Coordinates of C-alpha atoms in Angstrom, one line a residue:
X15 CA 0.0 0.0 0.0
X16 CA 1.2 3.5 -0.8
X17 CA 0.4 7.1 0.3
X18 CA 1.1 9.5 -2.5
X19 CA 0.7 13.3 -2.3
X20 CA -1.3 14.8 -5.1
X21 CA -1.1 18.3 -6.6
X22 CA -4.5 19.7 -7.7
X23 CA -4.2 21.6 -10.9
X24 CA -6.6 24.6 -10.7
X25 CA -9.3 22.5 -9.0
X26 CA -8.6 22.5 -5.3
X27 CA -11.4 24.9 -4.5
X28 CA -14.1 22.5 -5.8
X29 CA -13.3 19.5 -3.6
X30 CA -14.9 20.1 -0.2
X31 CA -16.3 17.9 2.5
X32 CA -19.4 16.1 1.5
X33 CA -18.5 15.3 -2.1
X34 CA -19.0 11.8 -3.7
X35 CA -16.9 9.8 -6.2
X36 CA -18.7 7.7 -8.7
X37 CA -17.3 5.1 -11.2
X38 CA -19.1 4.8 -14.6
X39 CA -17.7 3.0 -17.6
X40 CA -14.2 2.8 -16.0
X41 CA -14.1 6.6 -15.3
X42 CA -14.0 8.3 -11.9
X43 CA -16.5 11.1 -11.5
X44 CA -16.6 13.9 -8.9
X45 CA -20.1 14.9 -7.8
X46 CA -21.2 17.4 -5.2
X47 CA -18.6 20.1 -5.6
X48 CA -18.6 23.3 -3.5
X49 CA -21.0 26.0 -4.9
X50 CA -23.2 25.9 -7.9
X51 CA -21.7 24.9 -11.2
X52 CA -19.6 27.5 -13.0
X53 CA -19.9 28.3 -16.7
X54 CA -17.0 26.0 -17.5
X55 CA -19.0 23.0 -16.2
X56 CA -22.7 23.8 -16.0
X57 CA -23.6 20.2 -15.0
X58 CA -21.4 20.2 -11.9
X59 CA -20.0 16.7 -12.6
X60 CA -16.3 16.3 -13.3
X61 CA -14.1 13.5 -14.5
X62 CA -11.1 12.9 -12.1
X63 CA -7.8 12.1 -13.6
X64 CA -4.8 11.3 -11.4
X65 CA -1.5 11.0 -13.3
X66 CA 2.1 11.6 -12.3
X67 CA 1.2 13.0 -8.9
X68 CA -1.2 15.5 -10.4
X69 CA -5.0 15.6 -10.1
X70 CA -7.0 17.3 -12.8
X71 CA -10.8 17.7 -13.4
X72 CA -12.5 17.6 -16.7
X73 CA -16.0 18.8 -17.3
X74 CA -18.7 16.1 -18.1
X75 CA -21.7 16.8 -20.3
X76 CA -25.3 15.7 -19.8
X77 CA -27.7 14.7 -22.5
X78 CA -30.4 17.1 -23.7
X79 CA -33.2 15.1 -22.1
X80 CA -31.5 15.1 -18.6
X81 CA -33.0 16.8 -15.6
X82 CA -31.0 19.2 -13.5
X83 CA -28.8 17.5 -10.8
X84 CA -27.9 20.0 -8.1
X85 CA -24.5 19.7 -6.4
X86 CA -25.7 17.6 -3.4
X87 CA -23.4 17.1 -0.5
X88 CA -23.6 14.0 1.8
X89 CA -26.3 12.3 -0.2
X90 CA -27.0 8.6 -0.2
X91 CA -25.3 7.1 -3.3
X92 CA -25.8 3.5 -4.4
X93 CA -24.4 1.7 -7.4
X94 CA -26.6 -0.6 -9.5
X95 CA -24.7 -3.3 -11.4
X96 CA -26.1 -4.2 -14.8
X97 CA -29.1 -6.5 -14.5
X98 CA -32.0 -7.5 -16.8
X99 CA -30.4 -5.7 -19.7
X100 CA -30.2 -2.4 -17.9
X101 CA -26.8 -0.6 -17.9
X102 CA -24.7 0.2 -14.8
X103 CA -26.1 3.2 -13.0
X104 CA -26.2 5.1 -9.7
X105 CA -29.0 6.1 -7.4
X106 CA -28.7 9.4 -5.6
X107 CA -31.1 10.4 -2.9
X108 CA -31.3 13.4 -0.6
X109 CA -28.3 15.5 0.4
X110 CA -27.7 19.1 1.2
X111 CA -27.6 21.9 -1.4
X112 CA -25.1 24.7 -1.2
X113 CA -28.0 26.9 -0.1
X114 CA -28.4 24.7 3.0
X115 CA -31.6 23.1 1.8
X116 CA -32.1 19.4 2.3
X117 CA -33.3 17.5 -0.7
X118 CA -35.8 14.6 -0.8
X119 CA -35.5 13.8 -4.6
X120 CA -34.3 10.5 -6.1
X121 CA -32.1 10.6 -9.2
X122 CA -31.0 7.9 -11.5
X123 CA -27.6 8.6 -13.2
X124 CA -26.5 6.5 -16.2
X125 CA -24.1 6.8 -19.1
X126 CA -25.8 8.2 -22.2
X127 CA -23.1 7.8 -24.8
X128 CA -19.4 7.8 -25.6
X129 CA -18.3 10.1 -28.4
X130 CA -15.7 9.2 -31.0
X131 CA -13.1 10.9 -28.9
X132 CA -14.1 8.9 -25.8
X133 CA -15.9 11.9 -24.3
X134 CA -18.5 10.7 -21.8
X135 CA -22.0 12.0 -21.8
X136 CA -24.3 11.3 -18.8
X137 CA -28.1 11.1 -18.5
X138 CA -29.9 12.0 -15.3
X139 CA -33.6 11.3 -14.6
X140 CA -35.6 12.1 -11.5
X141 CA -37.6 9.1 -10.2
X142 CA -40.9 9.7 -8.4
X143 CA -41.8 7.5 -5.4
X144 CA -45.3 6.8 -4.2
X145 CA -46.6 5.4 -1.0
X146 CA -44.7 6.0 2.3
X147 CA -42.0 8.2 0.8
X148 CA -38.8 9.0 2.9
X149 CA -38.5 12.6 3.8
X150 CA -35.6 15.0 3.0
X151 CA -32.4 13.9 4.7
X152 CA -28.6 13.7 4.3
X153 CA -26.0 11.4 5.8
X154 CA -28.0 8.3 5.1
X155 CA -27.4 5.2 3.0
X156 CA -29.0 3.2 0.2
X157 CA -28.3 -0.4 -0.7
X158 CA -29.6 -2.9 -3.3
X159 CA -30.9 -6.3 -2.2
X160 CA -31.9 -9.3 -4.3
X161 CA -34.4 -11.9 -3.2
X162 CA -36.5 -14.5 -5.0
X163 CA -35.5 -13.0 -8.4
X164 CA -36.5 -9.5 -7.4
X165 CA -34.5 -6.4 -6.8
X166 CA -35.3 -3.6 -4.3
X167 CA -33.6 -0.6 -2.7
X168 CA -33.1 -0.2 1.1
X169 CA -32.8 3.3 2.6
X170 CA -31.9 3.9 6.2
X171 CA -30.7 6.6 8.6
X172 CA -29.8 10.2 8.0
X173 CA -30.5 13.6 9.5
X174 CA -32.9 16.4 8.7
X175 CA -34.1 19.7 10.0
X176 CA -36.4 19.8 13.0
X177 CA -40.2 19.7 12.2
X178 CA -41.7 23.0 11.3
X179 CA -43.8 23.1 14.5
X180 CA -40.8 22.6 16.8
X181 CA -38.5 25.1 15.2
X182 CA -37.7 28.4 16.9
X183 CA -35.6 31.3 16.0
X184 CA -32.6 29.9 17.9
X185 CA -33.1 26.3 16.5
X186 CA -34.2 27.2 13.0
X187 CA -31.3 25.4 11.3
X188 CA -30.8 22.7 13.9
X189 CA -30.8 19.1 12.7
X190 CA -32.1 16.0 14.3
X191 CA -31.8 12.3 13.6
X192 CA -34.4 10.9 11.3
X193 CA -36.7 8.2 12.8
X194 CA -35.1 4.8 12.7
X195 CA -37.3 3.5 9.9
X196 CA -36.3 1.3 7.0
X197 CA -37.7 2.4 3.6
X198 CA -38.0 -0.2 0.9
X199 CA -38.9 0.7 -2.7
X200 CA -38.8 -1.1 -6.0
X201 CA -37.1 0.7 -8.9
X202 CA -39.6 -0.4 -11.6
X203 CA -42.8 1.1 -10.2
X204 CA -41.4 3.4 -7.5
X205 CA -43.6 2.0 -4.7
X206 CA -42.1 2.9 -1.3
X207 CA -43.0 1.4 2.1
X208 CA -41.7 2.2 5.6
X209 CA -40.9 -0.5 8.2
X210 CA -40.2 -0.1 11.9
X211 CA -38.1 -2.8 13.6
X212 CA -37.6 -3.1 17.4
X213 CA -33.8 -3.6 17.1
X214 CA -33.4 -0.2 15.4
X215 CA -34.4 2.0 18.2
X216 CA -32.1 5.0 17.7
X217 CA -31.4 7.1 14.6
X218 CA -28.0 7.0 13.1
X219 CA -26.2 8.8 10.3
X220 CA -22.9 8.8 8.5
X221 CA -22.7 5.0 8.9
X222 CA -21.6 2.3 6.5
X223 CA -24.0 0.0 4.6
X224 CA -22.7 -3.3 3.0
X225 CA -25.1 -5.4 0.9
X226 CA -24.9 -9.0 -0.3
X227 CA -27.8 -10.7 -1.8
X228 CA -30.8 -10.3 0.6
X229 CA -28.8 -9.0 3.6
X230 CA -27.7 -5.4 4.4
X231 CA -25.2 -4.7 7.2
X232 CA -25.3 -1.3 9.0
X233 CA -22.0 -0.6 10.6
X234 CA -21.2 2.2 13.1
X235 CA -22.6 5.7 12.6
X236 CA -23.2 8.7 14.8
X237 CA -26.3 9.5 16.9
X238 CA -27.2 13.0 17.8
X239 CA -29.5 12.0 20.6
X240 CA -26.7 10.4 22.6
X241 CA -23.8 12.1 20.9
X242 CA -22.0 8.8 20.6
X243 CA -20.5 6.4 18.1
X244 CA -21.5 3.1 19.5
X245 CA -19.9 -0.1 18.0
X246 CA -23.1 -1.1 16.5
X247 CA -23.6 -3.7 13.8
X248 CA -27.0 -4.7 12.5
X249 CA -27.9 -7.3 9.9
X250 CA -31.1 -6.6 8.0
X251 CA -32.6 -9.5 6.0
X252 CA -35.2 -8.6 3.3
X253 CA -37.3 -11.3 1.7
X254 CA -39.2 -10.0 -1.4
X255 CA -42.2 -12.3 -1.2
X256 CA -45.1 -12.3 -3.7
X257 CA -47.3 -10.3 -1.4
X258 CA -45.6 -7.9 1.0
X259 CA -41.9 -8.0 1.8
X260 CA -40.7 -9.6 5.1
X261 CA -38.0 -7.8 7.0
X262 CA -36.0 -9.1 10.0
X263 CA -33.1 -7.5 11.9
X264 CA -30.4 -9.0 14.1
X265 CA -27.9 -7.3 16.3
X266 CA -24.3 -8.6 16.0
X267 CA -21.4 -8.2 18.5
X268 CA -18.6 -7.5 16.1
X269 CA -19.2 -3.8 15.4
X270 CA -16.8 -0.9 15.1
X271 CA -17.1 2.5 16.7
X272 CA -16.8 4.6 13.6
X273 CA -18.5 7.3 11.5
X274 CA -17.9 9.0 8.2
X275 CA -15.6 6.3 7.0
X276 CA -14.4 5.6 3.5
X277 CA -15.0 2.2 1.9
X278 CA -13.4 0.7 -1.2
X279 CA -13.8 -2.6 -2.9
X280 CA -10.6 -4.6 -3.5
X281 CA -11.7 -7.6 -5.6
X282 CA -14.5 -9.2 -7.6
X283 CA -15.8 -10.8 -4.4
X284 CA -17.4 -9.0 -1.5
X285 CA -14.2 -7.8 0.0
X286 CA -13.8 -4.2 1.2
X287 CA -11.4 -1.9 2.9
X288 CA -12.5 0.6 5.5
X289 CA -10.3 3.7 6.0
X290 CA -10.6 7.0 7.8
X291 CA -13.6 8.1 9.9
X292 CA -13.9 9.2 13.5
X293 CA -14.0 7.4 16.8
X294 CA -15.1 10.5 18.6
X295 CA -15.5 14.2 18.0
X296 CA -11.8 14.8 18.6
X297 CA -10.3 11.5 17.6
X298 CA -9.8 10.1 14.1
X299 CA -9.6 6.4 13.4
X300 CA -6.2 5.9 11.9
X301 CA -6.5 2.1 11.7
X302 CA -7.6 0.2 8.6
X303 CA -9.8 -2.9 8.4
X304 CA -10.7 -5.5 5.8
X305 CA -14.4 -6.5 5.6
X306 CA -15.4 -9.8 4.0
X307 CA -19.0 -10.8 3.3
X308 CA -19.8 -14.5 2.6
X309 CA -22.6 -17.0 3.1
X310 CA -21.8 -17.2 6.8
X311 CA -21.9 -13.5 7.5
X312 CA -19.5 -10.6 8.0
X313 CA -15.9 -10.9 9.0
X314 CA -13.4 -8.2 10.0
X315 CA -9.6 -8.5 9.7
X316 CA -7.0 -5.9 10.8
X317 CA -5.1 -4.3 7.9
X318 CA -1.8 -2.5 8.0
X319 CA -2.4 1.2 7.7
X320 CA -0.3 3.4 5.4
X321 CA 2.6 5.3 7.0
X322 CA 0.7 8.4 8.0
X323 CA 2.6 11.7 7.7
X324 CA 2.4 14.3 10.5
X325 CA 0.0 16.5 8.5
X326 CA -2.6 13.7 8.5
X327 CA -2.0 12.6 12.1
X328 CA -2.4 16.1 13.6
X329 CA -5.3 17.3 11.5
X330 CA -8.6 17.6 13.2
X331 CA -10.7 16.5 10.2
X332 CA -10.3 14.5 7.0
X333 CA -12.5 13.3 4.3
X334 CA -12.4 11.5 0.9
X335 CA -13.9 8.9 -1.3
X336 CA -13.2 5.7 -3.3
X337 CA -11.4 6.5 -6.5
X338 CA -11.6 3.0 -7.9
X339 CA -10.9 -0.5 -6.8
X340 CA -8.4 -0.4 -4.0
X341 CA -7.8 3.3 -4.4
X342 CA -8.9 6.1 -2.1
X343 CA -8.7 9.9 -2.5
X344 CA -8.0 11.5 0.9
X345 CA -8.0 15.2 1.8
X346 CA -6.9 17.0 5.0
X347 CA -7.2 20.8 5.7
X348 CA -4.2 23.0 5.7
X349 CA -5.5 24.4 9.0
X350 CA -4.3 28.0 9.3
X351 CA -1.2 28.1 7.1
X352 CA -1.2 31.5 5.4
X353 CA 1.6 30.4 3.1
X354 CA -0.5 27.6 1.7
X355 CA -2.8 28.8 -1.1
X356 CA -5.0 25.7 -1.2
X357 CA -7.4 24.8 1.6
X358 CA -6.6 21.1 1.6
X359 CA -3.8 18.7 1.1
X360 CA -4.7 15.7 -1.2
X361 CA -3.4 12.2 -1.1
X362 CA -4.0 9.0 -3.0
X363 CA -4.0 5.8 -0.8
X364 CA -3.6 2.7 -2.9
X365 CA -4.0 -0.8 -1.5
X366 CA -3.2 -2.6 -4.8
X367 CA 0.0 -4.4 -5.6
X368 CA 2.4 -2.7 -8.0
X369 CA 1.4 -3.0 -11.6
X370 CA -2.2 -3.8 -10.7
X371 CA -3.8 -0.4 -11.0
X372 CA -6.5 -1.3 -13.4
X373 CA -9.8 0.3 -12.4
X374 CA -12.8 -2.0 -12.0
X375 CA -16.3 -1.6 -10.9
X376 CA -16.9 -0.6 -7.3
X377 CA -19.1 -1.9 -4.6
X378 CA -22.8 -2.0 -4.0
X379 CA -21.9 -1.0 -0.5
X380 CA -22.6 2.6 0.2
X381 CA -20.5 4.8 2.5
X382 CA -21.0 8.4 3.4
X383 CA -17.7 9.7 2.1
X384 CA -17.9 12.9 4.1
X385 CA -17.6 14.4 7.6
X386 CA -19.9 15.8 10.2
X387 CA -17.7 18.8 10.5
X388 CA -19.1 20.3 7.3
X389 CA -20.3 23.9 7.9
X390 CA -22.3 23.9 4.7
X391 CA -22.4 27.7 4.4
X392 CA -24.7 29.1 1.8
X393 CA -22.8 29.7 -1.5
X394 CA -23.3 31.6 -4.7
X395 CA -25.9 30.6 -7.3
X396 CA -25.6 30.6 -11.0
X397 CA -28.3 31.4 -13.5
X398 CA -26.9 29.3 -16.3
X399 CA -28.4 25.9 -16.3
X400 CA -27.9 24.0 -19.6
X401 CA -26.9 20.5 -20.0
X402 CA -26.2 18.9 -23.3
X403 CA -24.5 19.4 -26.6
X404 CA -25.4 18.0 -30.0
X405 CA -22.9 15.4 -31.2
X406 CA -21.3 17.9 -33.6
X407 CA -20.9 20.4 -30.7
X408 CA -18.8 18.2 -28.4
X409 CA -16.1 20.5 -27.3
X410 CA -12.9 18.6 -26.6
X411 CA -11.2 15.3 -26.5
X412 CA -10.8 13.3 -23.3
X413 CA -7.1 12.8 -24.2
X414 CA -6.3 16.4 -24.5
X415 CA -5.8 19.0 -21.8
X416 CA -8.4 21.4 -23.2
X417 CA -11.2 19.9 -21.0
X418 CA -9.5 20.3 -17.7
X419 CA -11.3 22.6 -15.3
X420 CA -9.5 25.9 -14.6
X421 CA -11.0 27.9 -11.8
X422 CA -8.8 30.8 -12.8
X423 CA -10.3 31.0 -16.3
X424 CA -14.0 30.7 -15.9
X425 CA -14.8 32.4 -19.2
X426 CA -12.8 29.8 -21.3
X427 CA -15.5 28.4 -23.6
X428 CA -13.4 27.6 -26.7
X429 CA -14.9 24.9 -28.9
X430 CA -12.1 22.7 -30.1
X431 CA -12.0 19.1 -31.0
X432 CA -13.1 16.6 -33.6
X433 CA -16.6 17.7 -34.3
X434 CA -16.5 21.4 -35.2
X435 CA -19.6 21.9 -37.2
X436 CA -21.6 19.8 -39.5
X437 CA -24.8 20.0 -41.5
X438 CA -28.0 18.4 -40.2
X439 CA -28.0 15.9 -43.0
X440 CA -24.7 14.3 -42.0
X441 CA -24.9 10.5 -41.9
X442 CA -21.8 9.9 -39.7
X443 CA -22.7 8.7 -36.2
X444 CA -20.2 10.4 -33.8
X445 CA -20.8 7.6 -31.3
X446 CA -19.6 4.8 -33.7
X447 CA -17.2 6.8 -35.8
X448 CA -14.2 5.0 -37.2
X449 CA -11.4 6.4 -39.4
X450 CA -12.4 6.2 -43.1
X451 CA -9.5 7.9 -44.7
X452 CA -5.8 7.7 -43.6
X453 CA -6.0 11.5 -43.0
X454 CA -8.7 10.8 -40.3
X455 CA -6.5 9.0 -37.9
X456 CA -6.3 12.0 -35.7
X457 CA -9.1 14.2 -37.0
X458 CA -12.0 13.5 -39.3
X459 CA -11.8 15.0 -42.7
X460 CA -14.1 18.0 -42.7
X461 CA -15.3 19.7 -45.8
X462 CA -16.3 23.4 -45.9
X463 CA -19.1 24.2 -48.2
X464 CA -19.7 27.8 -48.8
X465 CA -23.3 27.4 -49.9
X466 CA -25.7 29.6 -47.9
X467 CA -25.0 32.8 -46.2
X468 CA -22.2 31.7 -43.9
X469 CA -21.4 28.2 -45.2
X470 CA -21.3 25.0 -43.2
X471 CA -19.1 22.0 -42.5
X472 CA -19.8 18.5 -43.7
X473 CA -17.8 15.3 -43.5
X474 CA -15.8 14.1 -46.5
X475 CA -17.3 10.6 -46.1
X476 CA -20.8 12.0 -46.6
X477 CA -19.6 13.8 -49.8
X478 CA -18.4 10.4 -51.2
X479 CA -15.0 11.9 -52.2
X480 CA -11.9 10.0 -52.7
X481 CA -8.8 10.6 -50.5
X482 CA -6.8 11.7 -53.5
X483 CA -9.4 14.4 -54.3
X484 CA -9.3 15.4 -50.7
X485 CA -5.5 15.8 -50.8
X486 CA -5.7 17.8 -54.1
X487 CA -8.4 20.1 -52.7
X488 CA -6.4 20.7 -49.6
X489 CA -3.1 21.7 -51.3
X490 CA -2.2 25.3 -50.5
X491 CA -5.1 25.5 -48.0
X492 CA -5.6 24.6 -44.4
X493 CA -9.1 23.2 -45.0
X494 CA -10.8 20.8 -47.3
X495 CA -13.5 22.2 -49.6
X496 CA -16.5 20.6 -51.2
X497 CA -16.2 19.6 -54.9
X498 CA -18.6 22.4 -55.9
X499 CA -15.9 24.9 -55.1
X500 CA -12.7 22.8 -55.2
X501 CA -12.0 23.7 -58.8
X502 CA -12.0 27.4 -58.3
X503 CA -8.9 29.4 -57.7
X504 CA -7.7 29.5 -54.2
X505 CA -8.6 33.1 -53.6
X506 CA -12.1 32.4 -54.7
X507 CA -12.7 29.4 -52.5
X508 CA -13.2 31.1 -49.2
X509 CA -13.1 34.8 -49.8
X510 CA -12.0 36.5 -46.6
X511 CA -14.7 38.4 -44.9
X512 CA -14.0 42.1 -45.2
X513 CA -14.5 43.8 -41.9
X514 CA -15.1 47.4 -42.5
X515 CA -13.4 49.6 -40.0
X516 CA -15.7 52.2 -38.6
X517 CA -15.0 55.7 -39.9
X518 CA -14.2 58.2 -37.3
X519 CA -16.1 61.4 -38.0
X520 CA -14.9 64.4 -36.1
X521 CA -17.4 66.1 -34.0
X522 CA -18.6 69.4 -35.4
X523 CA -20.0 72.2 -33.4
X524 CA -23.1 73.5 -35.0
X525 CA -23.5 77.3 -35.6
X526 CA -20.0 78.0 -34.5
X527 CA -19.6 81.8 -34.3
X528 CA -16.4 83.9 -34.0
X529 CA -16.3 85.8 -30.7
X530 CA -17.0 89.5 -31.1
X531 CA -14.7 92.0 -29.4
X532 CA -16.1 95.2 -28.2
X533 CA -13.9 98.3 -28.9
X534 CA -14.6 101.8 -27.7
X535 CA -14.7 104.7 -30.3
X536 CA -11.5 106.2 -28.9
X537 CA -9.6 102.9 -29.5
X538 CA -11.1 102.6 -33.0
X539 CA -9.8 106.1 -34.0
X540 CA -6.4 105.2 -32.5
X541 CA -6.0 102.0 -34.6
X542 CA -7.3 103.8 -37.7
X543 CA -4.6 106.6 -37.4
X544 CA -2.0 104.0 -36.6
X545 CA -2.5 101.9 -39.8
X546 CA -3.0 105.0 -42.0

C-alpha cells in the first residue's frame, strides 16, 4: 500500500467535505462540488484524472433530455450493477444543497453515450416515489438487495431539520436524527414502504452499509440523541415475497465504533477496505480494516495502515472517497497556514500491488464519504443551467488538456475538437465513428461548403469523395472544400470576410460663431490713425 501526495491543478477549491466519487464505464466522476456549477461545467459533474502525482478535473456533459442535478453534499449514493439488460447506473437520494436546503429527490444517473473521442455524456432522470416516501435527509445510506429473483432498494438513517412546528428562532437550522425507519422501494414502479423494527431504536447517520444478496449490514454511525458512536452492527434481511416483503433485523457483536468512514472494494468478491472516519468528535480512526461478506456472515480483519505523515496525524478533520478498486482519494485541511494557497492537502491511498492499477467496478456497498464537521455555508448561485451538446458540438477530446477545469479562467469556452460543425444531414454517427481515410487517424476530414450565407461544415465521407481528391483540394489550404468549389482558384474558394473599420467622423460644433470683441470709439480712431 502507498500514500502518494497529489497536486491539484486549478481544482482545489471545488473539492470540499461532502463530495462523492462515482465510477461509470471505468471513469471516476466527482459529484457534489462546492458551490453551484460554473460556466465551464454547467452540469457540476467532473471527471477525475490522477496521473504523475497531479489531479485534474474535466467537465462532463449531460444529454439534452436530462433533468438538473444539483451539487448535493452528503447524499445517499448507491451503485446498480447491470441486470435484466439495464446498464450500470447510480441512485442518488437526498443531500444538502449549497444553499443549506435538504433534498428529498431521487435521481438515476446513467451513461448516455461515448463520443468518437471517448468523451463521456451522462443522463440524469428524477424518479418519483409513491406510498410511504422517505423525507428530506442527508448522511443516510442506500443499498440494493436481491431476493426471489426481485431487486429492491433499502434506505436507512440520516439527518434532517427539526419539524416545522418545533423550530424556533434559535433552533431554526438545527438538525435531528431521522426516525429509525427502514424504507423499501422497488425501482420499476417506484412504490415505497416504511418499516419499523424493534432492534433499530435510535437514529444514526454517517454509517456504512454493505449489501450481499438479501442482507444489508449497517456498521457504526453517529447518533445526535446520545452524541455517541457506539460499536453497532445490524444485519437486515429482506425477503421479497409475492405479497408484501418480510424484514427481520439482528444485532451482531462484532461492530466498530466509527462514523464518516471511506470504503473501497478490492476484488471481484465482496471484500472491502475501511479507512478513515472518526472514533469520537476529537479523535480520528487511523486504523484500517478489511471486511469480507460471505454466506456465513460478515468478518473483520485488521489491515496494516499506510505510513501516515504528521499533517494527517495532527489534522482535526479529514474526508475522501473511493477512486476505484483499492484506491482512495484522501484530503486533510491545511489548518491555518497562510503560506498555503489551497485549503486542503490531497493524497492517494492505494492498497493494490504494483502493476495492478486497473480500475474496475466498485461496490454495491454505500459509504458516506464525508464528515460531520461540514459547515455547509450558503454559497453563490448561477443562472446558467444548460446540460447537453449535439454530437457535432462536443467540445474537446478526453485525451487532451483542453477539457481540464480551470477555476482561474471561468470564461474559457473555446470549442475545439473533432466535431467542429456539420450540416444536419450528416450521416456519420459520432458515437460509432471509425477512421475512413488515412487522414482521419487524428481528426475526421471536414469539408467546408460555402453554400448559404455563412457556409457550413460536412464530412468528407458524406460527400463520397476519394482521398486523392481530398488531398488535391487541400493543397495550399488549411481546410478541405467541397467539390462544388474545389476547382475554383484559391482566392475564390473562401473569400475572406472584409471587416469594414468604422470611420471616425470628427465632431462638429453647430452654428459656431467667432467671438465678437467690443472696442470703444477712442480705440477705433487710434487704430485707424496707426494703420493710416
